[in-house]
mmCIF file of C-alpha atoms in Angstrom:
data_model
loop_
_atom_site.group_PDB
_atom_site.id
_atom_site.type_symbol
_atom_site.label_atom_id
_atom_site.label_comp_id
_atom_site.label_asym_id
_atom_site.label_seq_id
_atom_site.Cartn_x
_atom_site.Cartn_y
_atom_site.Cartn_z
ATOM 1 C CA MET A 1 5.391 -39.157 -23.514
ATOM 2 C CA VAL A 2 8.812 -40.560 -23.696
ATOM 3 C CA LEU A 3 9.889 -37.825 -26.163
ATOM 4 C CA HIS A 4 8.357 -35.144 -23.975
ATOM 5 C CA ARG A 5 10.455 -36.466 -20.987
ATOM 6 C CA GLU A 6 13.711 -36.495 -22.882
ATOM 7 C CA THR A 7 13.072 -32.964 -24.249
ATOM 8 C CA GLU A 8 12.278 -31.776 -20.598
ATOM 9 C CA ASP A 9 15.322 -33.397 -19.273
ATOM 10 C CA GLU A 10 17.398 -31.741 -21.912
ATOM 11 C CA ILE A 11 16.173 -28.520 -21.000
ATOM 12 C CA VAL A 12 16.806 -29.131 -17.305
ATOM 13 C CA GLY A 13 20.363 -30.225 -18.166
ATOM 14 C CA GLU A 14 21.006 -27.007 -20.055
ATOM 15 C CA PHE A 15 19.889 -24.935 -17.141
ATOM 16 C CA ALA A 16 21.874 -27.060 -14.748
ATOM 17 C CA ASN A 17 25.168 -27.008 -16.876
ATOM 18 C CA LEU A 18 26.244 -23.683 -15.760
ATOM 19 C CA ASP A 19 30.179 -24.380 -15.899
ATOM 20 C CA ALA A 20 32.642 -22.686 -13.492
ATOM 21 C CA ALA A 21 33.362 -19.958 -15.853
ATOM 22 C CA SER A 22 29.847 -18.892 -16.207
ATOM 23 C CA MET A 23 29.509 -18.957 -12.367
ATOM 24 C CA ARG A 24 32.432 -16.500 -12.203
ATOM 25 C CA SER A 25 31.176 -14.282 -14.956
ATOM 26 C CA GLU A 26 30.406 -10.615 -14.504
ATOM 27 C CA ALA A 27 26.737 -11.376 -15.165
ATOM 28 C CA PHE A 28 26.589 -13.888 -12.309
ATOM 29 C CA ASP A 29 28.441 -11.681 -10.008
ATOM 30 C CA SER A 30 25.701 -8.889 -10.722
ATOM 31 C CA LEU A 31 23.137 -11.600 -10.174
ATOM 32 C CA VAL A 32 24.288 -12.466 -6.699
ATOM 33 C CA GLU A 33 24.182 -8.763 -5.750
ATOM 34 C CA LEU A 34 20.919 -8.290 -7.187
ATOM 35 C CA ASN A 35 19.527 -11.459 -5.503
ATOM 36 C CA GLU A 36 20.795 -10.194 -2.087
ATOM 37 C CA GLN A 37 19.006 -6.900 -2.568
ATOM 38 C CA CYS A 38 15.767 -8.739 -3.580
ATOM 39 C CA LEU A 39 15.952 -10.966 -0.571
ATOM 40 C CA GLU A 40 16.473 -7.856 1.609
ATOM 41 C CA LEU A 41 13.435 -6.226 -0.119
ATOM 42 C CA LEU A 42 11.345 -9.415 0.698
ATOM 43 C CA ALA A 43 12.445 -9.192 4.442
ATOM 44 C CA ASP A 44 11.484 -5.260 4.534
ATOM 45 C CA GLN A 45 8.138 -6.107 2.948
ATOM 46 C CA ALA A 46 7.475 -8.899 5.522
ATOM 47 C CA LEU A 47 7.966 -6.231 8.378
ATOM 48 C CA VAL A 48 4.975 -4.151 7.018
ATOM 49 C CA GLN A 49 2.715 -7.159 6.368
ATOM 50 C CA PRO A 50 -0.069 -8.118 8.971
ATOM 51 C CA ALA A 51 0.997 -11.014 11.267
ATOM 52 C CA HIS A 52 -1.510 -13.115 9.375
ATOM 53 C CA GLY A 53 -0.321 -11.946 5.964
ATOM 54 C CA ASN A 54 1.574 -13.557 3.131
ATOM 55 C CA LEU A 55 3.085 -16.889 4.230
ATOM 56 C CA LEU A 56 5.989 -16.468 1.799
ATOM 57 C CA LEU A 57 6.960 -13.143 3.094
ATOM 58 C CA ARG A 58 6.697 -14.366 6.911
ATOM 59 C CA GLN A 59 8.989 -17.261 6.143
ATOM 60 C CA VAL A 60 11.582 -15.321 4.151
ATOM 61 C CA GLY A 61 11.534 -12.342 6.672
ATOM 62 C CA GLU A 62 11.938 -14.686 9.682
ATOM 63 C CA ILE A 63 14.831 -16.820 8.261
ATOM 64 C CA TRP A 64 16.567 -13.864 6.409
ATOM 65 C CA ARG A 65 17.068 -11.950 9.677
ATOM 66 C CA THR A 66 18.792 -14.851 11.453
ATOM 67 C CA LEU A 67 21.222 -15.477 8.583
ATOM 68 C CA SER A 68 24.888 -14.368 8.768
ATOM 69 C CA GLU A 69 26.586 -12.264 6.175
ATOM 70 C CA ALA A 70 27.930 -15.483 4.648
ATOM 71 C CA GLY A 71 24.453 -17.291 4.870
ATOM 72 C CA ARG A 72 22.982 -14.333 3.147
ATOM 73 C CA ARG A 73 25.568 -14.555 0.422
ATOM 74 C CA ARG A 74 24.922 -18.338 -0.081
ATOM 75 C CA ALA A 75 21.128 -17.744 -0.370
ATOM 76 C CA ALA A 76 21.781 -15.191 -3.101
ATOM 77 C CA ALA A 77 24.205 -17.288 -4.987
ATOM 78 C CA CYS A 78 21.514 -18.950 -7.074
ATOM 79 C CA PRO A 79 21.999 -19.556 -10.859
ATOM 80 C CA TYR A 80 18.714 -17.628 -11.428
ATOM 81 C CA LEU A 81 17.027 -14.367 -10.417
ATOM 82 C CA LEU A 82 14.928 -14.791 -7.454
ATOM 83 C CA VAL A 83 12.353 -12.283 -8.651
ATOM 84 C CA ASP A 84 10.337 -12.073 -11.938
ATOM 85 C CA ALA A 85 8.943 -9.224 -13.768
ATOM 86 C CA GLY A 86 7.045 -10.949 -16.372
ATOM 87 C CA PHE A 87 10.050 -11.949 -18.357
ATOM 88 C CA SER A 88 8.264 -14.945 -20.044
ATOM 89 C CA ASP A 89 5.053 -12.730 -20.693
ATOM 90 C CA PRO A 90 5.272 -11.407 -24.383
ATOM 91 C CA GLY A 91 2.036 -9.394 -23.539
ATOM 92 C CA ARG A 92 3.869 -7.102 -21.356
ATOM 93 C CA TRP A 93 6.525 -6.312 -24.036
ATOM 94 C CA GLN A 94 5.076 -6.541 -27.450
ATOM 95 C CA TRP A 95 2.994 -3.477 -27.109
ATOM 96 C CA LEU A 96 6.010 -1.509 -26.772
ATOM 97 C CA GLN A 97 6.780 -2.150 -30.553
ATOM 98 C CA GLY A 98 5.813 0.844 -32.403
ATOM 99 C CA GLN A 99 4.356 2.602 -29.466
ATOM 100 C CA HIS A 100 5.558 4.765 -26.595
ATOM 101 C CA VAL A 101 6.084 3.691 -22.967
ATOM 102 C CA GLN A 102 3.853 6.371 -21.795
ATOM 103 C CA GLU A 103 0.781 4.731 -23.370
ATOM 104 C CA PRO A 104 -1.018 2.334 -20.926
ATOM 105 C CA SER A 105 -0.098 -1.352 -21.059
ATOM 106 C CA PRO A 106 -2.895 -3.970 -21.896
ATOM 107 C CA ALA A 107 -3.527 -4.981 -18.248
ATOM 108 C CA PRO A 108 -3.064 -3.706 -14.726
ATOM 109 C CA TYR A 109 -1.046 -5.757 -12.245
ATOM 110 C CA ALA A 110 -1.437 -5.627 -8.537
ATOM 111 C CA SER A 111 1.653 -4.615 -6.677
ATOM 112 C CA PHE A 112 3.445 -7.306 -4.475
ATOM 113 C CA PHE A 113 5.976 -4.925 -3.066
ATOM 114 C CA THR A 114 4.782 -1.551 -1.304
ATOM 115 C CA VAL A 115 7.982 -0.424 0.578
ATOM 116 C CA PRO A 116 9.628 2.529 -0.720
ATOM 117 C CA ARG A 117 12.857 0.797 -1.837
ATOM 118 C CA ALA A 118 10.967 -1.427 -4.209
ATOM 119 C CA SER A 119 11.159 1.131 -7.142
ATOM 120 C CA ALA A 120 14.859 1.264 -6.823
ATOM 121 C CA VAL A 121 15.204 -2.521 -6.875
ATOM 122 C CA ALA A 122 12.949 -2.660 -9.780
ATOM 123 C CA ARG A 123 15.089 -0.458 -11.801
ATOM 124 C CA GLN A 124 18.063 -2.599 -11.331
ATOM 125 C CA VAL A 125 15.944 -5.700 -12.161
ATOM 126 C CA PHE A 126 14.629 -4.142 -15.383
ATOM 127 C CA MET A 127 18.091 -2.841 -16.242
ATOM 128 C CA TYR A 128 19.834 -6.275 -15.702
ATOM 129 C CA ALA A 129 17.118 -8.047 -17.777
ATOM 130 C CA TRP A 130 17.736 -5.565 -20.658
ATOM 131 C CA HIS A 131 21.607 -6.097 -20.491
ATOM 132 C CA LEU A 132 21.197 -9.755 -20.601
ATOM 133 C CA ALA A 133 18.807 -9.627 -23.505
ATOM 134 C CA GLN A 134 21.245 -7.292 -25.368
ATOM 135 C CA ALA A 135 24.025 -9.906 -24.830
ATOM 136 C CA LYS A 136 22.652 -12.091 -27.580
ATOM 137 C CA ASP A 137 23.726 -15.236 -25.659
ATOM 138 C CA THR A 138 21.877 -17.602 -23.482
ATOM 139 C CA SER A 139 22.271 -15.712 -20.273
ATOM 140 C CA ALA A 140 18.768 -14.164 -20.220
ATOM 141 C CA GLN A 141 17.291 -17.804 -20.847
ATOM 142 C CA LEU A 142 19.400 -19.424 -18.127
ATOM 143 C CA LEU A 143 19.325 -16.707 -15.419
ATOM 144 C CA LEU A 144 15.781 -15.346 -16.073
ATOM 145 C CA GLY A 145 13.940 -18.051 -17.850
ATOM 146 C CA MET A 146 13.429 -15.722 -20.631
ATOM 147 C CA PRO A 147 12.227 -17.271 -23.923
ATOM 148 C CA THR A 148 13.809 -16.296 -27.205
ATOM 149 C CA HIS A 149 10.715 -14.254 -28.352
ATOM 150 C CA CYS A 150 10.786 -12.236 -25.148
ATOM 151 C CA THR A 151 14.434 -11.752 -25.332
ATOM 152 C CA GLN A 152 13.999 -10.287 -28.792
ATOM 153 C CA MET A 153 11.472 -7.879 -27.798
ATOM 154 C CA ILE A 154 13.132 -6.676 -24.571
ATOM 155 C CA SER A 155 16.519 -6.256 -26.468
ATOM 156 C CA SER A 156 14.737 -4.160 -29.046
ATOM 157 C CA CYS A 157 13.742 -1.575 -26.395
ATOM 158 C CA THR A 158 15.782 1.473 -26.042
ATOM 159 C CA LEU A 159 17.560 2.338 -22.785
ATOM 160 C CA PRO A 160 15.252 5.324 -22.145
ATOM 161 C CA GLN A 161 12.242 2.934 -22.767
ATOM 162 C CA ILE A 162 13.577 0.455 -20.123
ATOM 163 C CA HIS A 163 14.132 3.387 -17.583
ATOM 164 C CA GLN A 164 10.613 4.660 -18.245
ATOM 165 C CA LEU A 165 9.156 1.130 -18.071
ATOM 166 C CA ALA A 166 10.787 0.655 -14.837
ATOM 167 C CA GLU A 167 9.457 3.843 -13.376
ATOM 168 C CA ARG A 168 5.870 3.234 -14.627
ATOM 169 C CA HIS A 169 5.629 -0.475 -13.721
ATOM 170 C CA PRO A 170 7.354 -1.482 -10.676
ATOM 171 C CA GLU A 171 4.299 -3.530 -9.805
ATOM 172 C CA TRP A 172 5.462 -6.134 -12.410
ATOM 173 C CA MET A 173 8.180 -7.304 -10.007
ATOM 174 C CA ARG A 174 7.231 -10.119 -7.708
ATOM 175 C CA PRO A 175 9.049 -13.028 -6.120
ATOM 176 C CA ARG A 176 9.520 -16.062 -8.259
ATOM 177 C CA TRP A 177 7.144 -18.834 -7.329
ATOM 178 C CA PRO A 178 5.380 -16.899 -4.674
ATOM 179 C CA THR A 179 3.136 -19.816 -3.679
ATOM 180 C CA LYS A 180 6.031 -22.317 -3.349
ATOM 181 C CA VAL A 181 6.916 -21.508 0.086
ATOM 182 C CA LYS A 182 8.666 -24.920 0.705
ATOM 183 C CA VAL A 183 11.046 -24.043 -2.148
ATOM 184 C CA TRP A 184 11.991 -20.814 -0.567
ATOM 185 C CA ARG A 185 12.325 -22.370 2.970
ATOM 186 C CA GLU A 186 14.536 -25.041 1.628
ATOM 187 C CA LEU A 187 16.935 -22.431 -0.036
ATOM 188 C CA LEU A 188 17.138 -20.234 3.039
ATOM 189 C CA LEU A 189 17.565 -23.037 5.584
ATOM 190 C CA ALA A 190 20.248 -24.815 3.352
ATOM 191 C CA ALA A 191 22.007 -21.329 3.137
ATOM 192 C CA ALA A 192 21.779 -20.995 6.977
ATOM 193 C CA SER A 193 23.294 -24.424 7.617
ATOM 194 C CA GLY A 194 25.947 -23.978 4.800
ATOM 195 C CA GLU A 195 25.626 -27.711 3.955
ATOM 196 C CA VAL A 196 26.915 -28.067 0.385
ATOM 197 C CA ILE A 197 24.633 -30.945 -0.715
ATOM 198 C CA ALA A 198 21.458 -29.421 0.901
ATOM 199 C CA LEU A 199 22.271 -26.058 -0.813
ATOM 200 C CA GLU A 200 22.922 -27.686 -4.301
ATOM 201 C CA ASN A 201 19.631 -29.617 -4.021
ATOM 202 C CA ALA A 202 17.725 -26.469 -3.153
ATOM 203 C CA ARG A 203 19.293 -24.608 -5.993
ATOM 204 C CA MET A 204 18.743 -27.593 -8.452
ATOM 205 C CA HIS A 205 15.013 -27.434 -7.340
ATOM 206 C CA GLY A 206 14.836 -23.879 -8.465
ATOM 207 C CA VAL A 207 16.634 -24.738 -11.660
ATOM 208 C CA GLN A 208 14.085 -27.548 -12.477
ATOM 209 C CA LEU A 209 11.070 -25.204 -11.902
ATOM 210 C CA LEU A 210 12.668 -22.488 -13.975
ATOM 211 C CA ALA A 211 13.412 -24.843 -16.891
ATOM 212 C CA ALA A 212 9.773 -26.035 -16.780
ATOM 213 C CA GLU A 213 8.445 -22.526 -16.908
ATOM 214 C CA PHE A 214 10.921 -21.800 -19.734
ATOM 215 C CA ARG A 215 9.702 -24.763 -21.833
ATOM 216 C CA ALA A 216 6.150 -23.890 -21.217
ATOM 217 C CA ALA A 217 6.718 -20.213 -22.096
ATOM 218 C CA SER A 218 8.698 -21.220 -25.216
ATOM 219 C CA LEU A 219 5.940 -23.501 -26.565
ATOM 220 C CA ARG A 220 3.375 -20.740 -26.245
#
């Protein structure tokens, strides 16, 4: 148990130790812009959901529409992508090896996003993940929670394959931690207030969740 805890703490520490240079990197600047689009997409999706629909969408939609431009930027400036597209699920990527994207993937996935602009955001998410995987550094692990074996599979895809995959499987994209409404609410309210400590605590909560998922995916 002690060894397990020490290992987990090391992983969380690695995720948390994004230095100032990393936070100013081109990859991080692109991440913030993409996160802002993802949050806008969540707010758009909330508008077409029934009043008694998804609690996460209601919370995000209601708070996002009250945020100032600066508050929206603070919410988007997390050290991780706020959506996931199965980046830690090798089953979605390993079938590509030696096959064509046109062939059906192993299992269907229900769509979370149904608004028209979801496809455009999905293309950007897939392309961003592919570029990080191609970088051959820790960016994909730190920003996407992508374990090494998935990074290798995604980086082995060709650019046309990634484009086709994004076109055929936008339903892979969904919010990160869709059942953890409290985590999202904590982040958005901290972004609204602009309180530095509250915002850092909210971001660190996300880092801890991502690190735990990364560890579990790596062990699998």
